[in-house]
Tab-separated table of C-alpha atoms and ligand atoms in Angstrom:
chain	number	residue	atom	x	y	z
A	1	MET	CA	114.218	107.286	90.193
A	2	LYS	CA	116.174	110.338	91.538
A	3	GLU	CA	119.237	109.666	89.914
A	4	ASP	CA	119.818	108.078	86.332
A	5	TYR	CA	121.482	104.358	87.291
A	6	LYS	CA	121.107	103.386	83.762
A	7	LYS	CA	124.562	105.219	83.214
A	8	TYR	CA	126.259	102.961	85.686
A	9	ALA	CA	124.517	99.945	84.443
A	10	ASP	CA	125.786	100.776	81.043
A	11	GLU	CA	129.398	100.968	82.659
A	12	VAL	CA	129.390	97.387	84.044
A	13	VAL	CA	126.861	95.533	81.713
A	14	GLN	CA	129.835	94.078	79.878
A	15	LEU	CA	131.314	92.794	82.993
A	16	ARG	CA	128.122	91.195	83.897
A	17	HIS	CA	128.482	89.398	80.693
A	18	TYR	CA	131.823	88.549	81.537
A	19	PHE	CA	130.907	86.933	84.916
A	20	HIS	CA	128.212	85.000	83.394
A	21	GLN	CA	130.587	83.759	80.783
A	22	HIS	CA	132.968	82.664	83.748
A	23	PRO	CA	130.872	81.109	86.240
A	24	GLU	CA	132.623	79.413	89.152
A	25	LEU	CA	131.555	77.110	92.176
A	26	SER	CA	131.478	77.672	95.578
A	27	ASN	CA	134.851	78.095	97.242
A	28	GLN	CA	136.539	78.274	93.902
A	29	GLU	CA	135.580	81.614	92.861
A	30	ILE	CA	139.321	82.616	92.402
A	31	GLU	CA	139.149	83.986	88.912
A	32	THR	CA	135.785	86.031	89.771
A	33	THR	CA	137.976	87.301	92.971
A	34	GLU	CA	141.052	88.482	91.034
A	35	LYS	CA	138.658	90.008	88.341
A	36	ILE	CA	136.853	91.998	90.885
A	37	LYS	CA	140.282	93.041	92.207
A	38	GLU	CA	141.116	94.053	89.327
A	39	ILE	CA	138.338	96.212	88.104
A	40	LEU	CA	138.353	97.850	91.791
A	41	THR	CA	142.120	98.453	91.706
A	42	GLY	CA	141.540	100.214	88.502
A	43	TRP	CA	138.885	102.539	89.704
A	44	GLY	CA	141.265	103.482	92.682
A	45	ILE	CA	138.900	101.811	95.294
A	46	LYS	CA	140.659	100.525	98.657
A	47	ILE	CA	140.826	96.770	99.223
A	48	ILE	CA	140.653	95.741	102.950
A	49	PRO	CA	142.941	92.961	103.392
A	50	THR	CA	141.036	89.866	104.659
A	51	GLU	CA	141.810	86.114	105.352
A	52	LEU	CA	139.222	84.916	102.864
A	53	GLU	CA	140.336	82.554	100.353
A	54	THR	CA	137.659	83.692	97.912
A	55	GLY	CA	135.486	86.558	97.831
A	56	LEU	CA	136.867	90.035	98.878
A	57	VAL	CA	136.061	93.232	100.706
A	58	ALA	CA	136.314	96.779	99.609
A	59	GLU	CA	135.577	100.238	101.147
A	60	ILE	CA	134.668	104.024	100.707
A	61	LYS	CA	135.055	106.608	103.248
A	62	GLY	CA	132.582	109.499	102.974
A	63	GLU	CA	133.872	113.121	103.399
A	64	SER	CA	131.785	113.148	106.859
A	65	LYS	CA	132.136	111.023	109.771
A	66	GLY	CA	129.562	108.535	110.604
A	67	ALA	CA	128.240	105.017	111.039
A	68	THR	CA	129.717	102.095	109.267
A	69	ILE	CA	127.560	99.582	106.848
A	70	ALA	CA	128.005	96.820	104.731
A	71	LEU	CA	126.700	95.961	101.203
A	72	ARG	CA	126.738	92.579	100.179
A	73	ALA	CA	126.778	90.601	96.927
A	74	ASP	CA	127.382	86.753	96.645
A	75	ILE	CA	129.607	85.553	93.721
A	76	ASP	CA	129.090	82.191	93.270
A	77	ALA	CA	127.344	79.698	90.712
A	78	LEU	CA	126.129	76.194	90.446
A	79	PRO	CA	126.907	72.889	89.103
A	80	VAL	CA	123.896	73.372	86.109
A	81	GLU	CA	124.290	72.928	82.487
A	82	GLU	CA	123.090	76.157	81.005
A	83	ARG	CA	120.526	75.614	78.551
A	84	THR	CA	119.750	79.213	77.401
A	85	ASP	CA	120.006	80.936	74.218
A	86	LEU	CA	121.953	84.138	75.518
A	87	ALA	CA	124.664	85.556	73.565
A	88	PHE	CA	126.845	85.655	76.878
A	89	LYS	CA	126.152	81.984	78.110
A	90	SER	CA	128.485	80.232	80.333
A	91	GLU	CA	131.488	78.927	78.829
A	92	SER	CA	132.432	76.459	81.771
A	93	GLU	CA	130.824	73.106	80.999
A	94	GLY	CA	128.282	71.995	83.628
A	95	ILE	CA	129.043	75.284	85.536
A	96	MET	CA	125.958	78.439	85.188
A	97	HIS	CA	125.111	81.461	86.975
A	98	ALA	CA	121.828	80.224	87.464
A	99	CYS	CA	120.864	81.762	90.841
A	100	GLY	CA	121.888	85.231	88.796
A	101	HIS	CA	124.512	86.153	91.301
A	102	ASP	CA	126.475	87.692	88.241
A	103	LEU	CA	123.675	90.433	88.762
A	104	HIS	CA	124.512	90.868	92.180
A	105	ILE	CA	128.330	91.249	91.680
A	106	THR	CA	127.664	93.817	89.196
A	107	SER	CA	124.827	95.695	90.683
A	108	LEU	CA	127.620	96.296	93.615
A	109	LEU	CA	130.242	97.247	91.235
A	110	GLY	CA	127.888	99.873	89.940
A	111	ALA	CA	127.113	101.220	93.297
A	112	ILE	CA	130.564	101.377	93.962
A	113	ARG	CA	131.440	103.261	90.803
A	114	TYR	CA	128.453	105.495	92.244
A	115	PHE	CA	129.635	106.094	95.798
A	116	ASN	CA	133.219	106.734	94.249
A	117	GLY	CA	132.173	109.902	92.349
A	118	HIS	CA	129.756	110.936	95.587
A	119	LYS	CA	131.828	110.783	98.812
A	120	ASN	CA	130.182	113.800	99.847
A	121	LEU	CA	126.814	111.830	100.061
A	122	ILE	CA	128.242	109.429	102.484
A	123	LYS	CA	128.087	109.983	106.098
A	124	GLY	CA	130.506	107.620	107.549
A	125	THR	CA	131.653	104.431	105.637
A	126	VAL	CA	130.588	101.847	103.237
A	127	ARG	CA	132.013	98.575	102.956
A	128	PHE	CA	131.372	96.277	100.139
A	129	LEU	CA	131.284	92.568	100.832
A	130	PHE	CA	131.860	90.214	97.807
A	131	GLN	CA	130.759	87.120	99.479
A	132	PRO	CA	131.793	83.445	98.520
A	133	ALA	CA	130.198	80.302	98.758
A	134	GLU	CA	126.284	81.479	99.043
A	135	GLU	CA	125.282	78.430	97.499
A	136	THR	CA	126.347	75.632	99.938
A	137	GLY	CA	125.381	77.885	102.998
A	138	SER	CA	128.508	78.255	104.316
A	139	GLY	CA	129.823	81.249	103.176
A	140	ALA	CA	128.447	83.755	105.499
A	141	ASN	CA	129.920	81.975	108.194
A	142	GLN	CA	133.204	81.756	106.796
A	143	VAL	CA	133.087	85.865	106.628
A	144	LEU	CA	131.919	85.935	110.214
A	145	ALA	CA	134.495	83.744	111.344
A	146	LYS	CA	137.468	86.170	109.541
A	147	ASP	CA	135.901	89.008	111.624
A	148	VAL	CA	135.531	90.802	108.019
A	149	LEU	CA	132.377	92.510	109.831
A	150	HIS	CA	133.926	94.090	112.713
A	151	GLY	CA	132.299	97.756	113.504
A	152	VAL	CA	129.671	97.398	110.726
A	153	GLN	CA	126.411	98.344	112.627
A	154	ALA	CA	123.909	97.554	109.363
A	155	ILE	CA	124.155	95.414	106.533
A	156	LEU	CA	122.310	95.636	103.120
A	157	GLY	CA	121.638	92.983	100.533
A	158	PHE	CA	119.235	91.599	97.878
A	159	HIS	CA	118.535	88.603	95.574
A	160	ASN	CA	117.240	89.064	92.017
A	161	ASN	CA	114.006	87.705	91.525
A	162	PRO	CA	112.554	86.647	88.116
A	163	ASN	CA	109.225	86.559	89.434
A	164	PHE	CA	108.874	90.527	89.531
A	165	LYS	CA	109.812	93.196	86.978
A	166	THR	CA	112.584	94.756	86.466
A	167	ASN	CA	111.726	97.909	87.811
A	168	GLU	CA	110.319	96.460	90.920
A	169	ILE	CA	111.817	95.999	94.245
A	170	ALA	CA	109.955	93.528	96.902
A	171	LEU	CA	110.487	94.400	100.544
A	172	GLN	CA	108.942	94.182	103.800
A	173	LYS	CA	110.011	94.074	107.555
A	174	GLY	CA	110.218	90.621	109.087
A	175	PRO	CA	110.295	87.414	106.998
A	176	MET	CA	111.580	87.218	103.209
A	177	MET	CA	113.120	83.751	102.818
A	178	ALA	CA	112.539	80.482	104.834
A	179	GLY	CA	114.775	79.022	107.414
A	180	CYS	CA	116.439	76.007	105.744
A	181	TYR	CA	117.235	72.617	107.752
A	182	LYS	CA	118.507	69.140	106.909
A	183	PHE	CA	117.465	65.752	108.521
A	184	GLU	CA	118.527	62.413	108.077
A	185	ILE	CA	116.667	59.310	109.571
A	186	LYS	CA	118.912	55.773	110.080
A	187	ILE	CA	116.693	52.624	110.927
A	188	SER	CA	118.842	49.760	112.138
A	189	GLY	CA	116.762	46.462	111.894
A	190	ARG	CA	117.844	43.133	110.850
A	191	GLY	CA	118.633	41.710	107.619
A	192	SER	CA	117.453	38.248	106.309
A	193	HIS	CA	116.666	36.126	103.504
A	194	GLY	CA	113.625	37.781	101.345
A	195	ALA	CA	111.589	34.611	101.531
A	196	LYS	CA	111.909	34.657	105.482
A	197	PRO	CA	111.192	38.140	106.713
A	198	GLU	CA	110.285	36.321	110.357
A	199	LYS	CA	113.870	35.418	110.780
A	200	GLY	CA	114.909	39.430	110.381
A	201	SER	CA	113.583	42.908	111.412
A	202	ASP	CA	112.639	44.530	108.209
A	203	PRO	CA	113.633	48.509	108.364
A	204	ILE	CA	111.831	49.264	104.536
A	205	VAL	CA	108.385	48.777	106.121
A	206	THR	CA	109.410	50.952	108.818
A	207	LEU	CA	110.797	53.550	106.480
A	208	GLY	CA	107.557	53.454	104.428
A	209	GLU	CA	105.314	54.163	107.925
A	210	MET	CA	107.852	56.980	108.419
A	211	ILE	CA	107.640	58.638	105.301
A	212	SER	CA	103.619	58.655	105.331
A	213	SER	CA	103.540	59.796	109.380
A	214	LEU	CA	106.192	62.859	108.645
A	215	GLN	CA	103.464	64.254	106.296
A	216	THR	CA	100.986	64.831	109.485
A	217	ILE	CA	103.634	67.053	110.987
A	218	VAL	CA	102.618	69.956	108.359
A	219	SER	CA	98.782	69.051	108.198
A	220	ARG	CA	98.130	68.410	112.121
A	221	ASN	CA	100.777	69.878	114.261
A	222	ILE	CA	101.694	73.257	112.656
A	223	ASN	CA	99.208	76.221	112.873
A	224	PRO	CA	97.620	76.190	109.297
A	225	GLN	CA	98.487	80.106	108.849
A	226	ASP	CA	102.145	79.312	109.415
A	227	ALA	CA	104.038	78.189	105.991
A	228	VAL	CA	106.119	75.077	106.473
A	229	VAL	CA	107.574	72.385	104.425
A	230	VAL	CA	108.697	68.957	105.050
A	231	SER	CA	109.988	67.087	102.182
A	232	VAL	CA	111.642	63.679	102.110
A	233	THR	CA	114.216	63.963	99.462
A	234	ARG	CA	116.068	60.825	99.586
A	235	VAL	CA	115.634	57.307	100.704
A	236	SER	CA	118.234	54.176	100.719
A	237	ALA	CA	117.815	51.006	101.725
A	238	GLY	CA	119.028	47.501	100.415
A	239	SER	CA	121.126	46.367	97.261
A	240	VAL	CA	119.486	43.188	95.818
A	241	TRP	CA	116.068	41.573	95.192
A	242	ASN	CA	115.904	38.814	97.402
A	243	ILE	CA	117.384	40.030	100.918
A	244	ILE	CA	116.039	42.404	103.382
A	245	PRO	CA	118.737	45.007	104.565
A	246	GLY	CA	119.598	45.547	108.076
A	247	GLU	CA	119.391	49.028	107.556
A	248	ALA	CA	117.406	52.142	105.966
A	249	VAL	CA	117.794	55.790	105.623
A	250	LEU	CA	115.733	58.455	104.638
A	251	GLY	CA	116.641	62.283	104.369
A	252	GLY	CA	115.384	65.401	103.586
A	253	THR	CA	114.474	69.336	104.334
A	254	VAL	CA	112.408	71.244	106.184
A	255	ARG	CA	111.625	74.990	105.429
A	256	LEU	CA	109.928	77.677	107.799
A	257	PHE	CA	109.696	81.357	108.544
A	258	LYS	CA	109.259	81.069	112.446
A	259	LEU	CA	111.959	79.513	114.369
A	260	GLU	CA	109.709	78.080	117.148
A	261	ASN	CA	108.034	76.073	114.405
A	262	ALA	CA	111.984	74.562	113.903
A	263	GLU	CA	111.775	73.091	117.250
A	264	LEU	CA	108.346	71.981	116.875
A	265	VAL	CA	109.061	70.133	113.658
A	266	LYS	CA	112.150	68.667	115.145
A	267	GLN	CA	110.312	67.138	118.137
A	268	ARG	CA	107.850	65.839	116.210
A	269	LEU	CA	110.165	64.167	113.691
A	270	THR	CA	111.940	62.794	116.468
A	271	LYS	CA	109.246	61.606	118.064
A	272	ILE	CA	107.346	59.796	114.982
A	273	ALA	CA	110.852	58.479	114.092
A	274	GLU	CA	111.522	56.738	117.447
A	275	ASN	CA	108.013	55.575	118.232
A	276	ILE	CA	107.570	54.045	114.810
A	277	ALA	CA	111.017	52.232	115.206
A	278	ALA	CA	109.817	51.109	118.991
A	279	ALA	CA	106.881	49.496	117.714
A	280	HIS	CA	108.990	47.242	115.155
A	281	ASP	CA	111.567	46.814	117.906
A	282	GLN	CA	114.061	48.691	115.656
A	283	GLU	CA	116.434	51.149	116.629
A	284	VAL	CA	116.776	54.479	115.064
A	285	SER	CA	118.980	57.650	114.903
A	286	VAL	CA	117.898	61.392	114.071
A	287	ASP	CA	120.394	63.574	112.756
A	288	TRP	CA	119.185	67.300	112.687
A	289	GLU	CA	121.250	70.291	110.917
A	290	GLU	CA	120.448	73.991	110.617
A	291	ARG	CA	121.661	75.382	107.509
A	292	THR	CA	120.245	79.003	107.121
A	293	LEU	CA	118.434	80.691	109.141
A	294	PRO	CA	114.959	82.523	108.143
A	295	ILE	CA	115.734	86.002	106.673
A	296	ALA	CA	114.235	88.469	109.137
A	297	ASN	CA	114.421	91.966	108.366
A	298	ASP	CA	115.070	94.728	110.961
A	299	ALA	CA	111.948	96.906	111.144
A	300	ALA	CA	113.475	100.038	111.525
A	301	LEU	CA	116.097	99.909	108.934
A	302	THR	CA	113.730	98.334	106.712
A	303	ASN	CA	111.391	101.772	106.873
A	304	ALA	CA	114.655	103.510	106.370
A	305	VAL	CA	115.348	102.037	103.109
A	306	ILE	CA	111.752	101.872	102.109
A	307	ASP	CA	111.458	105.600	102.795
A	308	ASN	CA	114.313	106.239	100.666
A	309	LEU	CA	113.918	104.513	97.704
A	310	ASP	CA	112.785	106.153	94.627
A	311	PHE	CA	111.508	102.843	92.970
A	312	LYS	CA	108.215	100.783	92.824
A	313	VAL	CA	108.032	98.897	96.369
A	314	VAL	CA	106.121	95.848	96.077
A	315	GLN	CA	104.653	92.883	98.437
A	316	PRO	CA	107.356	90.203	98.441
A	317	ILE	CA	106.078	86.681	97.683
A	318	LEU	CA	107.775	84.889	100.604
A	319	SER	CA	110.218	82.236	99.253
A	320	MET	CA	110.552	78.771	100.761
A	321	ALA	CA	114.355	78.766	99.464
A	322	GLY	CA	116.964	79.915	102.288
A	323	GLU	CA	119.763	82.143	101.675
A	324	ASP	CA	122.769	82.444	104.075
A	325	PHE	CA	122.309	86.303	104.465
A	326	ALA	CA	120.341	85.493	107.354
A	327	THR	CA	123.619	84.436	109.246
A	328	TYR	CA	124.673	87.947	109.072
A	329	GLN	CA	121.332	89.018	110.689
A	330	LYS	CA	122.299	86.943	113.699
A	331	GLN	CA	124.809	89.604	114.426
A	332	VAL	CA	124.196	92.661	112.740
A	333	PRO	CA	120.581	94.067	111.744
A	334	GLY	CA	120.116	93.902	108.039
A	335	VAL	CA	117.749	94.305	105.157
A	336	PHE	CA	117.469	91.897	102.143
A	337	ALA	CA	115.124	92.620	99.353
A	338	PHE	CA	114.397	91.188	96.072
A	339	VAL	CA	115.158	93.094	92.941
A	340	GLY	CA	112.917	91.895	89.818
A	341	SER	CA	114.905	90.187	87.008
A	342	ASN	CA	112.489	88.967	84.624
A	343	GLY	CA	109.015	89.309	85.352
A	344	ALA	CA	107.707	86.984	82.276
A	345	PRO	CA	104.715	84.620	83.217
A	346	ASP	CA	106.790	81.619	82.291
A	347	ALA	CA	110.216	82.934	83.635
A	348	ALA	CA	112.288	80.116	84.588
A	349	ASP	CA	113.051	80.323	88.257
A	350	TRP	CA	116.605	80.050	90.141
A	351	HIS	CA	118.482	77.329	89.578
A	352	ASP	CA	116.775	76.254	86.215
A	353	PRO	CA	119.318	75.531	83.334
A	354	LYS	CA	116.728	78.229	81.619
A	355	PHE	CA	117.166	80.867	84.094
A	356	ILE	CA	117.488	83.968	82.566
A	357	GLY	CA	118.160	87.473	84.738
A	358	LEU	CA	117.541	90.521	82.252
A	359	ASP	CA	120.380	93.171	81.948
A	360	GLU	CA	117.746	95.608	82.986
A	361	THR	CA	117.837	94.353	86.225
A	362	LEU	CA	121.197	96.549	86.903
A	363	PRO	CA	119.734	100.054	87.083
A	364	THR	CA	117.422	98.811	89.869
A	365	GLY	CA	119.920	96.503	91.702
A	366	ILE	CA	122.511	99.502	91.373
A	367	GLY	CA	119.994	102.200	92.770
A	368	TYR	CA	118.690	99.708	95.588
A	369	PHE	CA	122.362	99.684	96.867
A	370	VAL	CA	123.053	103.392	96.681
A	371	GLU	CA	119.371	104.452	98.300
A	372	GLY	CA	119.172	101.845	100.772
A	373	ALA	CA	122.556	102.615	101.786
A	374	LEU	CA	122.197	106.218	102.295
A	375	GLY	CA	118.719	105.647	103.984
A	376	ILE	CA	120.330	103.320	106.457
A	377	LEU	CA	123.425	105.505	106.874
A	378	ASN	CA	120.762	108.754	107.429
A	379	TYR	CA	118.982	106.694	109.977
A	380	LEU	CA	121.669	105.415	111.873
A	381	ASN	CA	123.442	108.981	111.801
A	382	THR	CA	120.256	110.359	113.389
B	1	ZN	ZN1	120.572	79.466	94.647
B	2	ZN	ZN1	121.068	82.852	94.941
């Protein structure tokens, strides 16, 4: 480590515990936003006025002119009842920072503290984005809709990752986290007495066939070297034991890294649904929704970040989970990494009631933001 980021981590670790104790759900991060505002104001950091209802943007200008970049941390928590033994366990019933966004908030605060004392190192402007509502997949869209990133030439972010040790950063150009899609298939048959199926047109049998056939998309249509998931996660049909219902619904999610596979899965899914329904003289409607795009790291910026990192950089394990940081990458080139937050072989994963992100994540998170930002500014300014 070039710099002793531990010093900055020590300054924010109590804040990390505070945020962990007071988690708030997506788009309800009112006290979290207030607290961040209070801390930044106390440090004399400029807060940029925005129309965001929760979340905020701050800025530090360097002593010399240059590019403008943004560092992003998401701030929301999840509807999960915490089941850890941490001394700073959640105090809000049924809400937990089970994705470790409290570590993201405080790593960014630590980086702000660093930059505030090192304006001489900044060639240009660094904007700090505390983003709301990552967990619903809508926060980044809200930020872009309010034009908060106007003039930003590159964006840098990370997610803590309990699969890696706290001194490790996992990063590569190209894919990191999957694109996330939601689908729903509605089958319209004709209801009848359970004892007289010949009088109706049973949508449940059709639904059963569809579930099995959807499994062939990954096994028979996708290139075996590409990672794709098709999961049916919800079925609903009927309400009583002796009536065949008129309608059946199945829904689920698709995860993938290559955009061309999104088109292929959507086409196959629609064709399978339509043709199985047609074989049974039934109607079907298919709803397909893009939630988050795959994270795709800009090659040149990723190299600029890696070259300037004085940490152990390891090969990432691609995550099938989605992250709305990808939404920014549609408009602004960006780099997203995993910062190790636990590393124990049995560490609970994101969204688990027993998820534990260690305090030791903070020096690496702060260092990633600081060195990554300086690497990017250096690259953009030359
Ligand atoms: Zn999450
Ligand atoms: Zn998360």
